Each structure stands twice: as C-alpha cells, then as structure tokens.
PDB file of C-alpha atoms in Angstrom:
ATOM      1  CA  UNK A   1     224.431 146.529-254.037  1.00  0.00           C
ATOM      2  CA  UNK A   2     222.716 149.496-252.368  1.00  0.00           C
ATOM      3  CA  UNK A   3     226.017 151.268-251.698  1.00  0.00           C
ATOM      4  CA  UNK A   4     227.212 150.666-255.256  1.00  0.00           C
ATOM      5  CA  UNK A   5     223.951 151.980-256.695  1.00  0.00           C
ATOM      6  CA  UNK A   6     224.087 155.106-254.508  1.00  0.00           C
ATOM      7  CA  UNK A   7     227.640 155.786-255.698  1.00  0.00           C
ATOM      8  CA  UNK A   8     226.563 155.501-259.337  1.00  0.00           C
ATOM      9  CA  UNK A   9     223.696 157.953-258.757  1.00  0.00           C
ATOM     10  CA  UNK A  10     226.078 160.460-257.139  1.00  0.00           C
ATOM     11  CA  UNK A  11     228.461 160.230-260.094  1.00  0.00           C
ATOM     12  CA  UNK A  12     225.643 160.778-262.606  1.00  0.00           C
ATOM     13  CA  UNK A  13     224.028 163.744-260.836  1.00  0.00           C
ATOM     14  CA  UNK A  14     224.946 167.395-260.787  1.00  0.00           C
ATOM     15  CA  UNK A  15     225.102 169.300-257.464  1.00  0.00           C
ATOM     16  CA  UNK A  16     221.605 170.649-258.194  1.00  0.00           C
ATOM     17  CA  UNK A  17     220.249 167.112-258.388  1.00  0.00           C
ATOM     18  CA  UNK A  18     219.760 167.010-262.143  1.00  0.00           C
ATOM     19  CA  UNK A  19     221.291 164.304-264.303  1.00  0.00           C
ATOM     20  CA  UNK A  20     224.591 165.090-265.995  1.00  0.00           C
ATOM     21  CA  UNK A  21     224.783 165.285-269.738  1.00  0.00           C
ATOM     22  CA  UNK A  22     226.683 162.624-271.645  1.00  0.00           C
ATOM     23  CA  UNK A  23     229.227 165.237-272.720  1.00  0.00           C
ATOM     24  CA  UNK A  24     230.083 165.826-269.061  1.00  0.00           C
ATOM     25  CA  UNK A  25     231.096 162.210-268.513  1.00  0.00           C
ATOM     26  CA  UNK A  26     234.727 161.200-269.004  1.00  0.00           C
ATOM     27  CA  UNK A  27     235.803 157.916-270.547  1.00  0.00           C
ATOM     28  CA  UNK A  28     237.077 156.843-267.126  1.00  0.00           C
ATOM     29  CA  UNK A  29     233.701 157.583-265.526  1.00  0.00           C
ATOM     30  CA  UNK A  30     231.856 155.601-268.213  1.00  0.00           C
ATOM     31  CA  UNK A  31     234.272 152.693-267.769  1.00  0.00           C
ATOM     32  CA  UNK A  32     233.701 152.757-263.999  1.00  0.00           C
ATOM     33  CA  UNK A  33     229.947 152.796-264.556  1.00  0.00           C
ATOM     34  CA  UNK A  34     230.099 149.763-266.844  1.00  0.00           C
ATOM     35  CA  UNK A  35     232.209 147.893-264.282  1.00  0.00           C
ATOM     36  CA  UNK A  36     229.747 148.810-261.525  1.00  0.00           C
ATOM     37  CA  UNK A  37     226.773 147.613-263.567  1.00  0.00           C
ATOM     38  CA  UNK A  38     228.525 144.323-264.314  1.00  0.00           C
ATOM     39  CA  UNK A  39     229.175 143.887-260.582  1.00  0.00           C
ATOM     40  CA  UNK A  40     225.505 144.554-259.807  1.00  0.00           C
ATOM     41  CA  UNK A  41     224.465 142.049-262.479  1.00  0.00           C
ATOM     42  CA  UNK A  42     226.801 139.382-261.086  1.00  0.00           C
ATOM     43  CA  UNK A  43     225.665 139.906-257.503  1.00  0.00           C
ATOM     44  CA  UNK A  44     222.013 139.911-258.548  1.00  0.00           C
ATOM     45  CA  UNK A  45     222.468 136.547-260.247  1.00  0.00           C
ATOM     46  CA  UNK A  46     224.070 135.262-257.065  1.00  0.00           C
ATOM     47  CA  UNK A  47     221.129 136.478-254.983  1.00  0.00           C
ATOM     48  CA  UNK A  48     218.644 134.866-257.350  1.00  0.00           C
ATOM     49  CA  UNK A  49     220.533 131.570-257.118  1.00  0.00           C
ATOM     50  CA  UNK A  50     220.577 131.878-253.321  1.00  0.00           C
ATOM     51  CA  UNK A  51     216.801 132.391-253.268  1.00  0.00           C
ATOM     52  CA  UNK A  52     216.302 129.391-255.573  1.00  0.00           C
ATOM     53  CA  UNK A  53     218.563 127.211-253.408  1.00  0.00           C
ATOM     54  CA  UNK A  54     216.728 128.321-250.272  1.00  0.00           C
ATOM     55  CA  UNK A  55     213.396 127.508-251.921  1.00  0.00           C
ATOM     56  CA  UNK A  56     214.614 123.993-252.724  1.00  0.00           C
ATOM     57  CA  UNK A  57     215.862 123.516-249.187  1.00  0.00           C
ATOM     58  CA  UNK A  58     212.615 124.592-247.532  1.00  0.00           C
ATOM     59  CA  UNK A  59     210.219 122.878-249.935  1.00  0.00           C
ATOM     60  CA  UNK A  60     211.087 119.203-249.969  1.00  0.00           C
ATOM     61  CA  UNK A  61     207.984 117.510-251.414  1.00  0.00           C
ATOM     62  CA  UNK A  62     205.943 115.036-249.424  1.00  0.00           C
ATOM     63  CA  UNK A  63     207.244 111.484-249.608  1.00  0.00           C
ATOM     64  CA  UNK A  64     205.603 109.020-251.978  1.00  0.00           C
ATOM     65  CA  UNK A  65     206.840 105.782-250.369  1.00  0.00           C
ATOM     66  CA  UNK A  66     206.819 102.489-252.222  1.00  0.00           C
ATOM     67  CA  UNK A  67     208.972  99.330-252.315  1.00  0.00           C
ATOM     68  CA  UNK A  68     212.313 100.004-254.035  1.00  0.00           C
ATOM     69  CA  UNK A  69     214.638  97.359-255.445  1.00  0.00           C
ATOM     70  CA  UNK A  70     218.012  98.835-254.563  1.00  0.00           C
ATOM     71  CA  UNK A  71     219.848  97.097-257.428  1.00  0.00           C
ATOM     72  CA  UNK A  72     217.436  98.566-259.967  1.00  0.00           C
ATOM     73  CA  UNK A  73     217.750 102.070-258.513  1.00  0.00           C
ATOM     74  CA  UNK A  74     221.552 101.911-258.349  1.00  0.00           C
ATOM     75  CA  UNK A  75     221.820 100.546-261.895  1.00  0.00           C
ATOM     76  CA  UNK A  76     219.730 103.420-263.255  1.00  0.00           C
ATOM     77  CA  UNK A  77     221.856 105.951-261.335  1.00  0.00           C
ATOM     78  CA  UNK A  78     225.111 104.390-262.593  1.00  0.00           C
ATOM     79  CA  UNK A  79     223.761 104.548-266.134  1.00  0.00           C
ATOM     80  CA  UNK A  80     222.848 108.213-265.698  1.00  0.00           C
ATOM     81  CA  UNK A  81     226.319 109.032-264.353  1.00  0.00           C
ATOM     82  CA  UNK A  82     228.229 106.832-266.817  1.00  0.00           C
ATOM     83  CA  UNK A  83     229.449 109.816-268.832  1.00  0.00           C
ATOM     84  CA  UNK A  84     231.159 111.183-265.712  1.00  0.00           C
ATOM     85  CA  UNK A  85     232.833 108.030-264.445  1.00  0.00           C
ATOM     86  CA  UNK A  86     232.635 104.308-265.140  1.00  0.00           C
ATOM     87  CA  UNK A  87     231.676 102.371-262.017  1.00  0.00           C
ATOM     88  CA  UNK A  88     231.701  98.602-261.475  1.00  0.00           C
ATOM     89  CA  UNK A  89     228.350  96.840-261.565  1.00  0.00           C
ATOM     90  CA  UNK A  90     226.950  96.309-258.085  1.00  0.00           C
ATOM     91  CA  UNK A  91     225.059  93.295-256.804  1.00  0.00           C
ATOM     92  CA  UNK A  92     222.457  93.374-254.053  1.00  0.00           C
ATOM     93  CA  UNK A  93     219.027  91.913-253.453  1.00  0.00           C
ATOM     94  CA  UNK A  94     217.937  94.592-250.976  1.00  0.00           C
ATOM     95  CA  UNK A  95     214.435  96.014-251.108  1.00  0.00           C
ATOM     96  CA  UNK A  96     213.679  99.158-249.132  1.00  0.00           C
ATOM     97  CA  UNK A  97     210.630 101.347-248.618  1.00  0.00           C
ATOM     98  CA  UNK A  98     210.906 104.962-249.644  1.00  0.00           C
ATOM     99  CA  UNK A  99     210.457 107.663-252.250  1.00  0.00           C
ATOM    100  CA  UNK A 100     212.570 106.442-255.160  1.00  0.00           C
ATOM    101  CA  UNK A 101     212.783 109.832-256.857  1.00  0.00           C
ATOM    102  CA  UNK A 102     213.997 111.639-253.731  1.00  0.00           C
ATOM    103  CA  UNK A 103     216.394 108.879-252.681  1.00  0.00           C
ATOM    104  CA  UNK A 104     217.854 108.782-256.197  1.00  0.00           C
ATOM    105  CA  UNK A 105     218.378 112.546-255.923  1.00  0.00           C
ATOM    106  CA  UNK A 106     220.371 111.984-252.723  1.00  0.00           C
ATOM    107  CA  UNK A 107     222.622 109.316-254.226  1.00  0.00           C
ATOM    108  CA  UNK A 108     223.172 111.306-257.431  1.00  0.00           C
ATOM    109  CA  UNK A 109     224.285 114.245-255.308  1.00  0.00           C
ATOM    110  CA  UNK A 110     226.656 112.043-253.295  1.00  0.00           C
ATOM    111  CA  UNK A 111     228.087 110.579-256.501  1.00  0.00           C
ATOM    112  CA  UNK A 112     228.541 114.050-257.985  1.00  0.00           C
ATOM    113  CA  UNK A 113     230.490 115.121-254.892  1.00  0.00           C
ATOM    114  CA  UNK A 114     232.620 111.978-255.137  1.00  0.00           C
ATOM    115  CA  UNK A 115     233.396 112.682-258.789  1.00  0.00           C
ATOM    116  CA  UNK A 116     234.493 116.226-257.938  1.00  0.00           C
ATOM    117  CA  UNK A 117     236.735 114.850-255.181  1.00  0.00           C
ATOM    118  CA  UNK A 118     238.466 112.611-257.756  1.00  0.00           C
ATOM    119  CA  UNK A 119     239.602 115.466-260.002  1.00  0.00           C
ATOM    120  CA  UNK A 120     243.308 115.027-260.657  1.00  0.00           C
ATOM    121  CA  UNK A 121     243.365 111.506-259.219  1.00  0.00           C
ATOM    122  CA  UNK A 122     245.625 109.061-261.102  1.00  0.00           C
ATOM    123  CA  UNK A 123     243.441 106.019-260.397  1.00  0.00           C
ATOM    124  CA  UNK A 124     239.933 107.324-259.632  1.00  0.00           C
ATOM    125  CA  UNK A 125     237.598 104.803-258.039  1.00  0.00           C
ATOM    126  CA  UNK A 126     234.077 104.983-256.650  1.00  0.00           C
ATOM    127  CA  UNK A 127     232.495 101.969-254.975  1.00  0.00           C
ATOM    128  CA  UNK A 128     229.107 101.196-253.479  1.00  0.00           C
ATOM    129  CA  UNK A 129     228.675  99.243-250.267  1.00  0.00           C
ATOM    130  CA  UNK A 130     225.465  97.579-249.077  1.00  0.00           C
ATOM    131  CA  UNK A 131     225.092  96.308-245.526  1.00  0.00           C
ATOM    132  CA  UNK A 132     221.704  94.977-244.401  1.00  0.00           C
ATOM    133  CA  UNK A 133     220.847  94.606-240.734  1.00  0.00           C
ATOM    134  CA  UNK A 134     217.891  93.682-238.544  1.00  0.00           C
ATOM    135  CA  UNK A 135     216.751  97.275-238.099  1.00  0.00           C
ATOM    136  CA  UNK A 136     218.813  99.283-240.576  1.00  0.00           C
ATOM    137  CA  UNK A 137     220.178  99.112-244.113  1.00  0.00           C
ATOM    138  CA  UNK A 138     223.409 100.953-244.938  1.00  0.00           C
ATOM    139  CA  UNK A 139     224.015 102.142-248.501  1.00  0.00           C
ATOM    140  CA  UNK A 140     227.437 103.757-248.831  1.00  0.00           C
ATOM    141  CA  UNK A 141     229.408 105.521-251.554  1.00  0.00           C
ATOM    142  CA  UNK A 142     233.195 105.629-251.178  1.00  0.00           C
ATOM    143  CA  UNK A 143     235.791 107.423-253.295  1.00  0.00           C
ATOM    144  CA  UNK A 144     239.589 107.444-253.143  1.00  0.00           C
ATOM    145  CA  UNK A 145     239.782 111.175-253.769  1.00  0.00           C
ATOM    146  CA  UNK A 146     241.079 114.215-251.947  1.00  0.00           C
ATOM    147  CA  UNK A 147     239.193 113.671-248.700  1.00  0.00           C
ATOM    148  CA  UNK A 148     237.773 116.314-246.377  1.00  0.00           C
ATOM    149  CA  UNK A 149     239.640 118.362-243.779  1.00  0.00           C
ATOM    150  CA  UNK A 150     238.834 117.051-240.266  1.00  0.00           C
ATOM    151  CA  UNK A 151     237.727 120.498-239.089  1.00  0.00           C
ATOM    152  CA  UNK A 152     235.171 120.661-241.918  1.00  0.00           C
ATOM    153  CA  UNK A 153     233.561 117.256-241.407  1.00  0.00           C
ATOM    154  CA  UNK A 154     231.011 118.631-238.957  1.00  0.00           C
ATOM    155  CA  UNK A 155     230.196 121.590-241.193  1.00  0.00           C
ATOM    156  CA  UNK A 156     229.489 120.023-244.575  1.00  0.00           C
ATOM    157  CA  UNK A 157     225.814 119.459-243.758  1.00  0.00           C
ATOM    158  CA  UNK A 158     225.255 123.074-242.685  1.00  0.00           C
ATOM    159  CA  UNK A 159     223.016 124.876-245.224  1.00  0.00           C
ATOM    160  CA  UNK A 160     225.008 127.014-247.675  1.00  0.00           C
ATOM    161  CA  UNK A 161     228.406 125.836-246.388  1.00  0.00           C
ATOM    162  CA  UNK A 162     230.543 124.398-249.177  1.00  0.00           C
ATOM    163  CA  UNK A 163     234.105 123.131-249.514  1.00  0.00           C
ATOM    164  CA  UNK A 164     233.923 123.694-253.284  1.00  0.00           C
ATOM    165  CA  UNK A 165     234.803 127.063-254.816  1.00  0.00           C
ATOM    166  CA  UNK A 166     231.593 127.280-256.831  1.00  0.00           C
ATOM    167  CA  UNK A 167     229.412 125.114-254.586  1.00  0.00           C
ATOM    168  CA  UNK A 168     226.022 126.302-253.369  1.00  0.00           C
ATOM    169  CA  UNK A 169     226.248 124.438-250.080  1.00  0.00           C
ATOM    170  CA  UNK A 170     222.720 123.118-250.504  1.00  0.00           C
ATOM    171  CA  UNK A 171     223.261 119.585-251.846  1.00  0.00           C
ATOM    172  CA  UNK A 172     224.312 117.796-248.658  1.00  0.00           C
ATOM    173  CA  UNK A 173     221.904 119.801-246.497  1.00  0.00           C
ATOM    174  CA  UNK A 174     219.037 118.870-248.772  1.00  0.00           C
ATOM    175  CA  UNK A 175     220.204 115.250-248.916  1.00  0.00           C
ATOM    176  CA  UNK A 176     220.251 114.996-245.132  1.00  0.00           C
ATOM    177  CA  UNK A 177     216.792 116.539-244.933  1.00  0.00           C
ATOM    178  CA  UNK A 178     215.444 113.955-247.405  1.00  0.00           C
ATOM    179  CA  UNK A 179     217.041 111.094-245.457  1.00  0.00           C
ATOM    180  CA  UNK A 180     215.632 112.463-242.189  1.00  0.00           C
ATOM    181  CA  UNK A 181     212.185 112.451-243.829  1.00  0.00           C
ATOM    182  CA  UNK A 182     212.737 108.729-244.384  1.00  0.00           C
ATOM    183  CA  UNK A 183     213.527 108.329-240.639  1.00  0.00           C
ATOM    184  CA  UNK A 184     217.127 107.611-241.589  1.00  0.00           C
ATOM    185  CA  UNK A 185     220.566 109.096-241.028  1.00  0.00           C
ATOM    186  CA  UNK A 186     223.529 110.091-243.175  1.00  0.00           C
ATOM    187  CA  UNK A 187     227.125 109.954-241.955  1.00  0.00           C
ATOM    188  CA  UNK A 188     230.492 110.889-243.440  1.00  0.00           C
ATOM    189  CA  UNK A 189     233.868 109.259-242.833  1.00  0.00           C
ATOM    190  CA  UNK A 190     236.974 110.723-244.434  1.00  0.00           C
ATOM    191  CA  UNK A 191     240.749 110.854-244.289  1.00  0.00           C
ATOM    192  CA  UNK A 192     242.448 113.766-246.000  1.00  0.00           C
ATOM    193  CA  UNK A 193     244.166 112.701-249.202  1.00  0.00           C
ATOM    194  CA  UNK A 194     242.890 109.113-249.000  1.00  0.00           C
ATOM    195  CA  UNK A 195     239.130 108.622-249.105  1.00  0.00           C
ATOM    196  CA  UNK A 196     235.634 109.821-248.274  1.00  0.00           C
ATOM    197  CA  UNK A 197     232.716 107.514-247.545  1.00  0.00           C
ATOM    198  CA  UNK A 198     229.131 108.742-247.276  1.00  0.00           C
ATOM    199  CA  UNK A 199     226.873 106.267-245.490  1.00  0.00           C
ATOM    200  CA  UNK A 200     223.093 106.500-245.813  1.00  0.00           C
ATOM    201  CA  UNK A 201     221.349 104.496-243.091  1.00  0.00           C
ATOM    202  CA  UNK A 202     217.682 103.728-243.712  1.00  0.00           C
ATOM    203  CA  UNK A 203     215.305 101.795-241.475  1.00  0.00           C
ATOM    204  CA  UNK A 204     214.220  98.358-242.546  1.00  0.00           C
ATOM    205  CA  UNK A 205     210.618  98.377-243.691  1.00  0.00           C
TER     206      UNK A 205
END
C-alpha cells in the first residue's frame, strides 16, 4: 500500500513539488489512478478483516460452564443449519459440562466447513457420531465430501491458514482454542475424495 501510494503522489506532482493541474493529466493517467485507488480500497478492507479476525482469535471470552444436554444443543444447531443442508435427526442422552454458546460456535463452524466440502457432491451426507467413555466424550462430524490433502492435515489448525479460496483461516484455530479452554482436544481424519471427520473430545464432567 505504501509503495502504491508513493507512486500515485509522484504521478500527481510536478518536478517542483506542486500538484499538477487536472488539465495536465491524461485519460490513461486518470484511469491508472482509479485502478490504484480501487486496489488500495480492496487491500485496506482485507487488512481490516485481518485485524478483526485476529481480535476474535486473541479474545475468546471466559467460559460460562453449565450442564449441557447434547441432544438439545445438536438439535438447535441442525435447525439453524437446515437451510444449508438437511441432516438426519440424532439421538443421544449425553450430558456434558461446558459453555454452550462457545461449543455451539465450534460445531457450527465444523458443520459449515463440512457443507463447503460437499459442494458438487452427487449424494451429500453429513453425520454426527457420539461416543461416551469413562474419561472422555467424543462428538464427531463426518462428511463424504472432497477430503483434505494429507500434507495439509497438520496445517489446518494454524491461524490464518486456509484451504478455501476466500477463507480467513481463523475458524478452526479459534475452534481448537475454545476446545482447549474446555480441557479437550480436536482431531481431524480425512481421505482425499472420500471423507473428512472432525472429532471433538471433551472430558467427562
């Protein structure tokens, strides 16, 4: 941006440092100036979005833990996402301890990623999986979409890294941070062209 701005100033100034008159500007120069300003505007918007994403990443609110009925939370999320993709009703009697608002944010983000992975799929399918244990509870979301390249599996949780053209690269990083705040873990399993499964492992209360 600085280099582009300096170039524009040079074009608009006379050798003596004074601003050129409009009559001294050619149509080509004006066109170049407009294009430069549009580039500055676009890059500025990108920087503002970057700052906003960074703010979200570094300011995860304090947890407000309470008992959560998993079936109720999942049903409300499925209802919210119904316009994107119809998903089969899930059955579970799990109750976990956590911040419902933040955990819902994580699962909505994982579902959104799954929906994007299903673009162009002939038979799109997203399923939930619940697996209770003595110490941990696994809540997983699996899609039969495009999958993730093996060499990118270890990178998808890196802040601002994204496999999507217009992705911010903040969603999975933020999701992992929220799960870590709950003393849990989040794992990804994927096979290119076949499936991706995101597994959220939370400690039993």
